Amino acid sequence: MIGYAGTGYKGIQINAGEKTIEGDIFKAFVEAGAISKANANDPKKSSLVRCARTDKGVHAAGNLISLKLIIEDPDIVQKINQNLPDQIRVWGFERTNGGFSCYQSCDSRWYEYLIPTYSFLPPHPQSYLGEKLMEFATANNYLEEYQELQSDVKTFWKEALETYVKPVLDKLDPEMREDVLLATFKEGECADTITTLKAVSNADEVDSAPKEPSLQEDPSSKHEKSEEGPSESDKISENCRDTSSNKEIIKKDMESQTNENIKIEPTKTSFSPLEIAIKEVRSAYIAAKKQYRISRRRQDRVQEALSNYIGTHNFHNYTVRKNYSDPSAKRVIKSFDINTNPIIINDTEWLSMKVHGQSFMMHQIRKMVGMAALVVRCGTPMMRISESYGPQKISIPKAPGLGLLLERPVFATYNQRAVTELGREKIDFDKYRTEIDEFKQREIYDRIFREEEQDHQFHSFFHHIDQHKSDYFMWVTAGGITAARTGPANGIDRSLQDESEDEANANGEEG
């Protein structure tokens, strides 16, 4: 029985040349003498099997691996943990029957997902998606219902502008303000939005998240500085005019900001006034979002969305490499509930969701969360979730892996047999509840909160969806699934949609 924080690891499953949870655990077994030297070079010789396969960056308070171990030493658990980093722990062992497979014997799994409540705010009305929502609502006689669904947050963006963003813009001279706005909207519909902004002069602002100057960027997406070259304003304007260049900038920016393991450049000694201003505008919008507190009405709508998953459904749209006709795409969800008492950490309000299912396919939970969040924030009819179980293929972005946590696997059937027939102990994580809870708080929860505070992954994730100029996600609008482009979503960043090449396995299974 094990627990781990997945940050910095390419998932649990051993993969040659990659840093994985199982890889480090197996090495610790060898160092502690729990694996014989004859089997030390190949985990397969020890019949290593995992209960639930977790992806890159995903955490687990309780998971199980089954294998042959030498555990006569009474201090073997302590010795193993001494050879592991603090973010990986072995809780204990249970002897099982010879034919036991933790994957086959697992009845169900509990997962938790933590998400900032600002994730349920609607797209900024001047973002690409925000404008499309209004356009389709008007064209499909859905405007009144759409506005009613967003009534509890109808003043949020205006208040954010007045309270947080406008004070930053007011400090700038007109030329600098224009440059900041140009940079701010380089990911959106640059020309149209800039024209509007010039006309209203400080009235409305679009939410944006320009890259931190310290984040690693592709050289092609940077604005190189030169004493004799064009100004920053000229270069940003050129990016807006050059569609192909702009798409590449968006792609690189999305890759750098939504990756669970963001790489940081060496700290710059100084920033230009323009860079500082852009950073301040970005920070202002993030600060505004952090102050948002979800209403009970919006919480109820989140719960309504999650309840639509309960039962047996065809989740082919919620994973990879599965067709509608594939029988394995049908999965059972036993429950999916929110904790109605959000918590506030570092001024940000968080909502906990717990899902209990028989088994899950790769990315299924993250895509379920992504779908639910989009339905709520976009005022989408709830029937869209039911429609997603049909044969039509749609693109559902997967929510950040940062918030996903495997709570524990359940072995009810095996445990009954272990006691009544096998004379073995139950597989029971509750025996280690004190240690697990302390570990979960220190290594998982605190890590999630800390990384979001530093990297703003949820802000970046939803911002990129809102600014992505494509019709792949138009199923969220009143136009329905027919309004969305089908087929392979070429050009959409993998972090918004499907698996990374180094994450996929042959069956698309997760746990």
Coordinates of C-alpha atoms in Angstrom, one line a residue:
M1 CA 0.0 0.0 0.0
I2 CA 1.5 3.3 -1.1
G3 CA 0.9 7.0 -1.4
Y4 CA 2.6 9.7 -3.5
A5 CA 2.5 13.2 -4.9
G6 CA 2.9 12.8 -8.6
T7 CA 4.5 16.2 -9.3
G8 CA 7.8 15.7 -11.3
Y9 CA 6.9 12.1 -12.3
K10 CA 5.7 10.8 -15.6
G11 CA 2.9 8.8 -13.9
I12 CA 3.1 5.6 -11.8
Q13 CA 3.9 3.0 -14.4
I14 CA 7.5 2.0 -15.0
N15 CA 8.7 3.3 -18.4
A16 CA 12.3 2.9 -19.5
G17 CA 14.2 6.2 -19.5
E18 CA 11.4 8.1 -17.6
K19 CA 11.1 9.2 -14.0
T20 CA 8.1 7.2 -12.6
I21 CA 6.7 6.4 -9.2
E22 CA 7.1 2.7 -9.6
G23 CA 10.6 3.1 -10.8
D24 CA 11.7 4.9 -7.6
I25 CA 9.7 2.5 -5.4
F26 CA 11.3 -0.6 -7.1
K27 CA 14.8 0.9 -6.5
A28 CA 13.9 1.5 -2.9
F29 CA 12.8 -2.1 -2.6
V30 CA 16.1 -3.3 -4.0
E31 CA 18.1 -1.0 -1.7
A32 CA 16.2 -2.2 1.4
G33 CA 16.6 -5.8 0.5
A34 CA 13.0 -6.5 -0.3
I35 CA 13.9 -7.6 -3.8
S36 CA 16.5 -10.3 -4.4
K37 CA 19.6 -9.4 -6.4
A38 CA 18.6 -11.9 -9.0
N39 CA 15.3 -10.0 -9.7
A40 CA 16.7 -6.5 -9.2
N41 CA 17.2 -5.7 -12.9
D42 CA 13.6 -6.5 -14.0
P43 CA 10.4 -5.7 -12.2
K44 CA 8.5 -8.3 -14.3
K45 CA 10.5 -11.0 -12.5
S46 CA 8.7 -9.9 -9.3
S47 CA 5.3 -9.9 -11.0
L48 CA 4.8 -6.2 -10.4
V49 CA 1.2 -5.1 -11.0
R50 CA -0.5 -1.8 -10.1
C51 CA -4.1 -1.3 -9.0
A52 CA -4.7 2.1 -10.6
R53 CA -2.6 3.7 -13.3
T54 CA -2.2 7.4 -12.6
D55 CA -1.0 9.9 -15.2
K56 CA 1.8 12.4 -15.2
G57 CA 1.5 14.7 -12.2
V58 CA -1.5 12.9 -10.7
H59 CA -1.4 12.2 -6.9
A60 CA -2.5 9.2 -4.8
A61 CA -3.2 9.1 -1.1
G62 CA -3.7 5.4 -1.4
N63 CA -2.8 3.1 -4.2
L64 CA -1.8 -0.6 -4.3
I65 CA 0.9 -2.5 -6.1
S66 CA 1.2 -6.3 -5.9
L67 CA 4.4 -8.2 -6.3
K68 CA 6.7 -10.8 -4.7
L69 CA 8.7 -9.2 -1.8
I70 CA 11.1 -10.3 0.9
I71 CA 9.5 -8.9 4.1
E72 CA 10.9 -10.9 6.9
D73 CA 12.7 -7.9 8.3
P74 CA 10.3 -6.2 10.8
D75 CA 11.7 -2.8 9.9
I76 CA 11.4 -3.3 6.2
V77 CA 8.8 -0.5 5.7
Q78 CA 11.0 2.0 7.5
K79 CA 14.0 0.9 5.5
I80 CA 12.1 1.3 2.2
N81 CA 10.9 4.7 3.1
Q82 CA 14.4 5.8 4.0
N83 CA 15.3 5.2 0.3
L84 CA 12.3 7.2 -1.0
P85 CA 11.8 10.9 -1.4
D86 CA 9.3 12.5 1.1
Q87 CA 6.6 12.7 -1.6
I88 CA 6.5 8.9 -1.9
R89 CA 5.5 6.6 1.0
V90 CA 5.0 2.9 1.6
W91 CA 2.2 2.5 4.2
G92 CA 2.5 -1.2 4.7
F93 CA 2.0 -4.7 3.3
E94 CA -0.6 -7.4 3.3
R95 CA 0.0 -11.0 2.4
T96 CA -2.4 -12.3 -0.3
N97 CA -3.1 -15.6 -2.1
G98 CA -0.7 -16.6 -4.8
G99 CA -3.0 -15.7 -7.7
F100 CA -3.9 -12.2 -6.4
S101 CA -3.8 -9.4 -8.9
C102 CA -4.5 -6.0 -7.4
Y103 CA -5.8 -4.7 -10.7
Q104 CA -8.2 -7.6 -11.3
S105 CA -9.3 -7.8 -7.7
C106 CA -10.2 -4.1 -7.3
D107 CA -13.9 -3.5 -7.2
S108 CA -13.9 0.3 -7.5
R109 CA -11.9 3.4 -7.0
W110 CA -12.4 6.7 -5.2
Y111 CA -10.9 9.9 -6.7
E112 CA -10.9 13.5 -5.5
Y113 CA -10.5 16.6 -7.7
L114 CA -9.7 20.0 -6.2
I115 CA -10.6 23.0 -8.3
P116 CA -10.6 26.8 -7.7
T117 CA -14.1 28.1 -7.7
Y118 CA -13.2 30.8 -10.2
S119 CA -13.0 28.1 -12.8
F120 CA -16.8 28.3 -12.9
L121 CA -16.8 32.0 -13.8
P122 CA -18.1 32.6 -17.4
P123 CA -15.6 33.5 -20.1
H124 CA -14.9 37.2 -20.4
P125 CA -17.6 38.7 -22.7
Q126 CA -14.9 40.1 -25.0
S127 CA -13.0 36.8 -25.3
Y128 CA -13.5 34.7 -28.4
L129 CA -15.6 32.1 -26.6
G130 CA -17.6 34.8 -24.7
E131 CA -18.6 36.5 -27.9
K132 CA -19.5 33.1 -29.5
L133 CA -21.7 32.2 -26.6
M134 CA -23.7 35.4 -27.0
E135 CA -23.8 35.0 -30.8
F136 CA -25.2 31.5 -30.7
A137 CA -27.6 32.3 -27.8
T138 CA -29.1 35.1 -29.8
A139 CA -29.3 33.1 -33.0
N140 CA -31.0 30.2 -31.3
N141 CA -33.5 32.1 -29.1
Y142 CA -31.5 31.1 -26.0
L143 CA -30.4 34.5 -24.9
E144 CA -32.9 35.0 -22.0
E145 CA -32.1 31.6 -20.5
Y146 CA -28.4 32.1 -21.0
Q147 CA -28.5 35.5 -19.2
E148 CA -30.5 34.0 -16.4
L149 CA -28.0 31.2 -15.8
Q150 CA -25.2 33.8 -15.6
S151 CA -27.2 36.3 -13.5
D152 CA -25.3 35.6 -10.3
V153 CA -22.0 36.6 -11.9
K154 CA -23.3 39.2 -14.4
T155 CA -21.3 42.1 -12.8
F156 CA -18.1 40.2 -12.1
W157 CA -16.0 41.3 -15.1
K158 CA -17.1 44.9 -14.9
E159 CA -16.2 45.0 -11.2
A160 CA -12.9 43.3 -11.9
L161 CA -12.0 45.9 -14.5
E162 CA -13.0 48.8 -12.3
T163 CA -11.4 47.5 -9.0
Y164 CA -8.3 45.7 -10.2
V165 CA -7.4 46.4 -13.8
K166 CA -8.3 50.0 -14.4
P167 CA -6.0 51.3 -11.6
V168 CA -3.1 49.6 -13.4
L169 CA -3.9 51.0 -16.8
D170 CA -4.5 54.5 -15.3
K171 CA -0.9 54.6 -14.2
L172 CA 0.4 54.2 -17.7
D173 CA 0.9 56.9 -20.3
P174 CA -1.3 56.5 -23.4
E175 CA 1.4 55.0 -25.6
M176 CA 2.4 52.5 -23.0
R177 CA -1.3 51.7 -22.3
E178 CA -1.8 50.9 -26.0
D179 CA 1.2 48.6 -26.0
V180 CA 0.0 46.8 -23.0
L181 CA -3.4 46.3 -24.5
L182 CA -1.8 45.1 -27.8
A183 CA 0.2 42.5 -25.8
T184 CA -2.8 41.6 -23.7
F185 CA -4.9 40.7 -26.7
K186 CA -2.2 39.0 -28.8
E187 CA -3.9 35.7 -28.1
G188 CA -7.4 36.8 -29.0
E189 CA -8.9 38.5 -31.9
C190 CA -6.3 41.2 -32.0
A191 CA -7.4 43.6 -34.6
D192 CA -11.1 43.7 -33.7
T193 CA -10.6 43.8 -30.0
I194 CA -7.9 46.5 -30.1
T195 CA -10.2 48.7 -32.3
T196 CA -12.9 48.3 -29.8
L197 CA -10.6 49.1 -26.9
K198 CA -9.3 52.3 -28.6
A199 CA -12.9 53.4 -29.1
V200 CA -14.0 53.0 -25.6
S201 CA -10.7 54.1 -24.1
N202 CA -10.3 52.3 -20.8
A203 CA -13.9 51.1 -20.6
D204 CA -13.7 47.4 -21.1
E205 CA -10.9 44.9 -20.8
V206 CA -10.5 41.3 -21.8
D207 CA -9.2 38.8 -19.4
S208 CA -5.8 37.6 -20.4
A209 CA -2.7 35.7 -19.1
P210 CA 0.4 36.8 -21.1
K211 CA 3.3 34.6 -20.3
E212 CA 5.4 35.4 -17.4
P213 CA 8.7 36.9 -18.7
S214 CA 10.5 34.3 -16.5
L215 CA 8.7 31.3 -18.1
Q216 CA 10.6 29.3 -20.7
E217 CA 9.5 30.3 -24.1
D218 CA 10.2 29.1 -27.6
P219 CA 12.6 31.6 -29.3
S220 CA 10.1 32.1 -32.1
S221 CA 7.5 33.4 -29.7
K222 CA 9.7 35.9 -28.0
H223 CA 9.9 39.6 -28.9
E224 CA 13.6 40.0 -29.3
K225 CA 15.0 43.3 -28.1
S226 CA 17.2 45.4 -30.4
E227 CA 18.3 49.0 -30.1
E228 CA 18.0 49.5 -33.9
G229 CA 15.1 47.1 -34.5
P230 CA 11.3 47.7 -34.3
S231 CA 9.7 48.7 -31.1
E232 CA 7.8 46.3 -28.8
S233 CA 4.6 47.9 -30.0
D234 CA 5.4 47.3 -33.6
K235 CA 6.4 43.7 -33.0
I236 CA 3.2 42.9 -31.0
S237 CA 1.1 44.6 -33.8
E238 CA 2.9 42.4 -36.3
N239 CA 2.0 39.3 -34.3
C240 CA -1.6 40.3 -34.5
R241 CA -1.5 40.8 -38.3
D242 CA 0.4 37.6 -39.0
T243 CA -2.2 34.8 -38.4
S244 CA 0.2 31.9 -38.8
S245 CA 2.8 33.4 -36.5
N246 CA 0.0 34.2 -34.0
K247 CA -1.2 30.6 -34.0
E248 CA 2.4 29.4 -33.3
I249 CA 2.7 31.9 -30.4
I250 CA -0.6 30.6 -28.9
K251 CA 0.6 27.0 -29.3
K252 CA 3.9 27.6 -27.6
D253 CA 2.3 29.7 -24.9
M254 CA -0.2 27.0 -24.1
E255 CA 2.5 24.4 -24.0
S256 CA 4.5 26.3 -21.5
Q257 CA 1.7 27.5 -19.2
T258 CA -0.5 24.4 -19.0
N259 CA 2.2 21.8 -18.7
E260 CA 2.2 20.3 -15.2
N261 CA 5.9 20.6 -15.0
I262 CA 6.6 24.2 -16.1
K263 CA 10.2 24.9 -16.7
I264 CA 11.6 28.2 -15.4
E265 CA 14.3 30.2 -17.1
P266 CA 17.1 31.7 -15.1
T267 CA 15.8 34.8 -13.4
K268 CA 16.1 38.0 -15.4
T269 CA 18.0 40.8 -13.7
S270 CA 15.6 43.4 -15.0
F271 CA 12.3 43.8 -16.9
S272 CA 11.3 46.5 -19.4
P273 CA 8.6 48.9 -18.4
L274 CA 6.3 47.2 -20.9
E275 CA 7.0 43.7 -19.5
I276 CA 6.3 45.0 -16.0
A277 CA 3.0 46.6 -17.1
I278 CA 1.8 43.4 -18.9
K279 CA 2.7 41.4 -15.8
E280 CA 0.7 43.8 -13.6
V281 CA -2.4 43.6 -15.8
R282 CA -2.2 39.8 -15.7
S283 CA -1.7 39.8 -12.0
A284 CA -4.7 42.2 -11.6
Y285 CA -7.0 39.8 -13.4
I286 CA -5.7 36.9 -11.4
A287 CA -6.2 38.8 -8.2
A288 CA -9.8 39.6 -9.2
K289 CA -10.5 35.9 -9.9
K290 CA -9.0 34.8 -6.5
Q291 CA -11.5 37.0 -4.7
Y292 CA -14.5 35.3 -6.3
R293 CA -16.7 33.2 -4.0
I294 CA -19.1 30.8 -5.6
S295 CA -22.8 31.2 -5.0
R296 CA -24.9 28.4 -3.7
R297 CA -26.9 28.6 -6.9
R298 CA -23.7 28.0 -9.0
Q299 CA -22.7 25.2 -6.6
D300 CA -26.0 23.5 -7.2
R301 CA -25.5 23.7 -11.0
V302 CA -22.0 22.1 -10.6
Q303 CA -23.6 19.3 -8.7
E304 CA -26.3 18.9 -11.3
A305 CA -23.6 18.6 -14.0
L306 CA -21.7 15.9 -12.0
S307 CA -24.9 14.0 -11.2
N308 CA -25.4 13.5 -15.0
Y309 CA -22.4 11.2 -15.0
I310 CA -24.0 8.7 -12.5
G311 CA -24.9 5.3 -14.0
T312 CA -23.6 3.3 -16.9
H313 CA -22.7 5.4 -19.9
N314 CA -20.6 5.4 -23.0
F315 CA -17.6 7.6 -22.2
H316 CA -15.9 7.3 -25.5
N317 CA -15.6 11.1 -25.7
Y318 CA -13.9 11.2 -22.3
T319 CA -10.8 9.3 -23.2
V320 CA -8.4 8.5 -26.0
R321 CA -8.3 5.7 -28.6
K322 CA -11.9 4.6 -27.9
N323 CA -14.7 4.5 -30.5
Y324 CA -18.4 4.7 -29.7
S325 CA -18.8 1.0 -30.7
D326 CA -16.0 -0.1 -28.3
P327 CA -17.7 -2.1 -25.4
S328 CA -14.9 -1.0 -23.1
A329 CA -16.0 2.6 -23.4
K330 CA -19.0 1.9 -21.2
R331 CA -18.1 2.7 -17.6
V332 CA -20.0 2.7 -14.3
I333 CA -20.1 5.9 -12.1
K334 CA -21.5 5.2 -8.6
S335 CA -21.4 8.7 -7.3
F336 CA -19.9 12.1 -8.1
D337 CA -20.4 14.8 -5.4
I338 CA -19.1 18.2 -4.4
N339 CA -18.3 19.2 -0.8
T340 CA -20.8 22.0 -0.3
N341 CA -18.4 23.8 2.0
P342 CA -15.5 25.3 -0.1
I343 CA -12.2 26.0 1.6
I344 CA -10.1 29.2 1.2
I345 CA -6.4 28.8 0.8
N346 CA -4.1 31.7 0.0
D347 CA -7.2 33.9 -0.7
T348 CA -8.4 31.4 -3.3
E349 CA -11.6 29.4 -2.8
W350 CA -11.4 25.7 -3.7
L351 CA -14.1 23.2 -4.3
S352 CA -13.6 19.4 -3.6
M353 CA -15.3 16.8 -5.9
K354 CA -15.2 13.1 -5.1
V355 CA -16.1 10.5 -7.7
H356 CA -16.6 6.8 -7.0
G357 CA -16.4 4.5 -10.1
Q358 CA -15.8 0.9 -11.0
S359 CA -12.9 1.8 -13.2
F360 CA -11.7 4.8 -15.2
M361 CA -10.2 5.2 -18.7
M362 CA -7.2 7.5 -19.4
H363 CA -8.0 11.1 -18.8
Q364 CA -11.7 10.2 -18.1
I365 CA -12.0 12.1 -14.8
R366 CA -10.1 15.1 -16.0
K367 CA -12.4 15.3 -19.1
M368 CA -15.5 14.8 -16.9
V369 CA -14.4 17.8 -14.8
G370 CA -13.5 19.8 -17.9
M371 CA -17.0 19.1 -19.4
A372 CA -18.8 19.9 -16.1
A373 CA -16.8 23.2 -15.7
L374 CA -17.5 24.3 -19.3
V375 CA -21.2 23.5 -19.0
V376 CA -21.5 25.6 -15.8
R377 CA -19.3 28.5 -16.8
C378 CA -20.7 28.7 -20.4
G379 CA -24.4 28.4 -19.4
T380 CA -24.6 25.3 -21.6
P381 CA -27.8 23.2 -21.5
M382 CA -27.3 20.2 -19.2
M383 CA -28.5 17.9 -21.9
R384 CA -25.1 18.4 -23.6
I385 CA -23.6 15.9 -21.1
S386 CA -26.1 13.2 -22.1
E387 CA -25.5 14.0 -25.7
S388 CA -21.8 13.4 -25.2
Y389 CA -22.6 9.7 -24.6
G390 CA -23.9 9.4 -28.2
P391 CA -22.0 8.5 -31.3
Q392 CA -21.0 12.0 -32.3
K393 CA -17.3 12.7 -31.6
I394 CA -16.6 16.0 -29.8
S395 CA -13.4 17.5 -28.3
I396 CA -13.5 17.8 -24.5
P397 CA -10.5 19.5 -22.9
K398 CA -9.0 17.7 -19.9
A399 CA -8.8 19.8 -16.8
P400 CA -5.3 20.2 -15.2
G401 CA -3.8 17.1 -13.7
L402 CA -2.7 19.2 -10.7
G403 CA -6.1 18.8 -8.9
L404 CA -6.5 15.1 -9.4
L405 CA -6.0 12.7 -6.4
L406 CA -6.6 9.0 -6.2
E407 CA -8.2 8.7 -2.7
R408 CA -8.2 4.9 -2.4
P409 CA -9.1 1.7 -4.3
V410 CA -11.8 -0.6 -2.8
F411 CA -11.4 -4.4 -2.4
A412 CA -14.7 -5.4 -0.8
T413 CA -15.1 -8.7 -2.7
Y414 CA -11.6 -9.8 -2.0
N415 CA -11.6 -8.7 1.6
Q416 CA -14.7 -10.8 2.3
R417 CA -13.0 -13.8 0.7
A418 CA -9.7 -13.1 2.5
V419 CA -11.4 -13.4 5.9
T420 CA -13.8 -16.2 5.2
E421 CA -11.8 -18.4 2.9
L422 CA -8.1 -17.5 2.8
G423 CA -7.3 -16.7 6.4
R424 CA -5.7 -13.4 5.3
E425 CA -6.0 -9.9 6.6
K426 CA -8.2 -7.3 4.7
I427 CA -6.6 -4.8 2.5
D428 CA -7.6 -1.8 4.6
F429 CA -6.1 1.7 4.2
D430 CA -7.9 2.8 7.4
K431 CA -5.2 1.1 9.4
Y432 CA -2.9 3.9 8.2
R433 CA -5.4 6.7 8.3
T434 CA -3.4 9.0 10.6
E435 CA -0.2 8.8 8.5
I436 CA -2.2 9.0 5.3
D437 CA -4.1 12.1 6.3
E438 CA -0.9 13.9 7.5
F439 CA 0.9 12.9 4.2
K440 CA -2.1 14.0 2.1
Q441 CA -2.2 17.4 3.7
R442 CA 1.6 18.0 3.6
E443 CA 2.6 16.4 0.3
I444 CA -0.5 16.6 -1.8
Y445 CA -3.0 19.3 -0.7
D446 CA -0.3 21.9 0.2
R447 CA 1.5 21.1 -3.0
I448 CA -1.6 21.6 -5.1
F449 CA -2.3 24.9 -3.4
R450 CA 1.3 26.0 -3.6
E451 CA 1.7 25.2 -7.3
E452 CA -1.5 26.9 -8.3
E453 CA -0.4 30.0 -6.3
Q454 CA 2.9 30.0 -8.2
D455 CA 1.8 28.9 -11.7
H456 CA -1.9 29.7 -12.0
Q457 CA -2.5 26.5 -14.0
F458 CA -6.3 26.7 -13.8
H459 CA -6.3 30.4 -14.8
S460 CA -4.1 29.5 -17.8
F461 CA -6.2 26.5 -18.8
F462 CA -9.5 28.2 -19.0
H463 CA -8.0 31.4 -20.4
H464 CA -6.6 29.4 -23.3
I465 CA -9.9 27.7 -24.0
D466 CA -11.7 31.1 -24.0
Q467 CA -9.1 32.6 -26.4
H468 CA -8.8 29.6 -28.7
K469 CA -10.1 30.7 -32.0
S470 CA -11.6 27.5 -33.3
D471 CA -15.0 25.9 -33.5
Y472 CA -13.9 22.6 -31.9
F473 CA -15.4 23.7 -28.6
M474 CA -18.5 25.3 -30.0
W475 CA -20.6 22.5 -28.6
V476 CA -20.8 24.5 -25.4
T477 CA -22.9 27.1 -27.2
A478 CA -26.6 27.1 -27.9
G479 CA -25.7 25.9 -31.4
G480 CA -25.2 22.4 -29.9
I481 CA -22.9 19.6 -31.0
T482 CA -23.6 20.4 -34.7
A483 CA -21.9 23.8 -34.2
A484 CA -18.6 22.1 -33.3
R485 CA -16.1 20.8 -35.8
T486 CA -15.7 17.0 -35.7
G487 CA -12.8 14.7 -36.5
P488 CA -9.2 15.0 -35.3
A489 CA -8.7 18.3 -33.6
N490 CA -5.6 19.4 -35.5
G491 CA -4.0 22.5 -34.1
I492 CA -5.5 22.1 -30.6
D493 CA -2.8 21.9 -27.9
R494 CA -2.6 18.5 -26.4
S495 CA -2.9 19.9 -22.9
L496 CA -6.4 21.0 -23.8
Q497 CA -7.5 17.8 -25.4
D498 CA -5.7 14.4 -25.7
E499 CA -2.8 12.5 -24.2
S500 CA 0.8 13.3 -24.5
E501 CA 2.7 10.7 -26.5
D502 CA 4.6 9.6 -23.4
E503 CA 1.4 9.2 -21.3
A504 CA -0.6 6.8 -23.5
N505 CA -0.7 3.1 -23.3
A506 CA -2.2 0.6 -25.6
N507 CA -5.6 0.3 -23.9
G508 CA -6.1 3.8 -22.8
E509 CA -6.6 2.6 -19.2
E510 CA -6.0 4.6 -16.1
G511 CA -7.6 2.9 -13.1

